[in-house]
Amino acid sequence: MGRAEAVWGRDWREFRPERWMSASADEGGLFVGESPFKYAVFNAGPRLCIGKRFAYVQMKMVAAAVLRRYRVVVAEGQVVAPKLTTTLYMRNGLTVTFKRRETY
């Protein structure tokens, strides 16, 4: 769903966060969101999931709390090889190490 070339373009496999900017960040580009119908995990339109906002806030709070206290590092020797299916996951799993930050 989130990796359809017909929806996202020929470069859908590339990690390019700037694709959602109206111009480069150096030029003061602004975020340009996509249609909610393109990625319908929470549905879109008048029947939008009522928990969508709560889910996003909760996800961001947890991520911020963890990343504030730890650095996430890919384990030594780990080969990062994505497996493309309906949902993205790593072909051999993804082993990471959480290293406590000195200060937070």
Coordinates of C-alpha atoms in Angstrom, one line a residue:
M1 CA 0.0 0.0 0.0
G2 CA 2.7 2.5 1.0
R3 CA 5.1 1.4 -1.7
A4 CA 3.0 1.5 -4.9
E5 CA 5.0 3.0 -7.7
A6 CA 1.8 4.2 -9.4
V7 CA 1.0 6.2 -6.3
W8 CA 4.4 7.4 -5.0
G9 CA 6.4 7.6 -8.2
R10 CA 9.5 5.9 -9.6
D11 CA 11.7 6.8 -6.7
W12 CA 9.4 5.3 -4.1
R13 CA 12.2 3.0 -2.8
E14 CA 14.6 5.9 -2.0
F15 CA 14.7 7.5 1.4
R16 CA 14.1 11.2 0.4
P17 CA 12.4 13.1 3.2
E18 CA 12.7 16.3 1.1
R19 CA 10.1 14.9 -1.3
W20 CA 7.5 16.4 1.1
M21 CA 9.0 19.9 1.0
S22 CA 7.8 22.6 -1.3
A23 CA 11.5 23.6 -1.8
S24 CA 14.7 22.6 -0.1
A25 CA 15.0 23.1 3.6
D26 CA 17.8 25.6 3.0
E27 CA 15.4 27.7 0.9
G28 CA 12.8 27.7 3.7
G29 CA 10.7 24.9 2.2
L30 CA 7.5 24.0 3.9
F31 CA 6.0 20.6 4.5
V32 CA 3.5 19.5 1.8
G33 CA 1.3 16.7 2.9
E34 CA -0.1 14.1 0.6
S35 CA -3.8 13.3 0.1
P36 CA -5.0 11.2 3.1
F37 CA -6.6 8.8 0.5
K38 CA -3.1 7.8 -0.7
Y39 CA -2.2 6.1 2.5
A40 CA -5.4 5.0 4.1
V41 CA -4.2 3.2 7.2
F42 CA -6.7 5.2 9.3
N43 CA -9.1 5.7 6.3
A44 CA -9.9 9.2 5.1
G45 CA -12.8 11.5 4.5
P46 CA -15.9 11.6 6.7
R47 CA -15.3 8.1 8.1
L48 CA -11.8 8.8 9.4
C49 CA -10.8 6.7 12.4
I50 CA -11.6 8.7 15.5
G51 CA -8.4 7.4 17.2
K52 CA -6.0 8.7 14.5
R53 CA -4.9 11.8 16.2
F54 CA -4.5 10.0 19.6
A55 CA -2.4 7.3 17.9
Y56 CA -0.1 9.9 16.3
V57 CA 0.3 11.8 19.5
Q58 CA 1.0 8.7 21.5
M59 CA 3.5 7.4 18.9
K60 CA 5.4 10.7 18.9
M61 CA 5.5 10.9 22.7
V62 CA 6.9 7.4 23.0
A63 CA 9.4 7.9 20.2
A64 CA 10.5 11.2 21.7
A65 CA 10.9 9.8 25.2
V66 CA 13.0 6.8 24.0
L67 CA 15.1 8.8 21.6
R68 CA 15.8 11.5 24.2
R69 CA 17.4 8.9 26.5
Y70 CA 18.9 6.5 24.1
R71 CA 20.8 6.4 20.8
V72 CA 19.6 3.6 18.5
V73 CA 22.5 2.0 16.7
V74 CA 22.4 -0.9 14.1
A75 CA 24.2 -3.8 15.7
E76 CA 27.7 -4.5 14.4
G77 CA 27.7 -6.9 11.5
Q78 CA 23.9 -6.5 10.9
V79 CA 23.0 -6.5 7.2
V80 CA 20.2 -4.1 6.5
A81 CA 18.1 -5.8 3.8
P82 CA 14.5 -4.7 3.5
K83 CA 11.9 -7.2 2.3
L84 CA 9.2 -5.6 0.3
T85 CA 5.7 -7.0 1.0
T86 CA 2.4 -5.5 2.1
T87 CA 4.2 -4.2 5.1
L88 CA 7.9 -3.4 5.2
Y89 CA 10.1 -5.5 7.3
M90 CA 13.8 -6.6 7.3
R91 CA 14.7 -9.8 5.4
N92 CA 16.9 -11.0 8.3
G93 CA 15.3 -8.9 11.0
L94 CA 17.0 -5.8 12.3
T95 CA 19.1 -6.1 15.4
V96 CA 19.7 -2.7 17.1
T97 CA 21.4 -1.6 20.2
F98 CA 20.1 1.1 22.5
K99 CA 22.9 3.1 24.1
R100 CA 22.1 5.3 27.0
R101 CA 22.9 8.9 26.3
E102 CA 25.3 10.6 28.8
T103 CA 22.9 13.5 29.3
Y104 CA 19.3 14.1 28.4

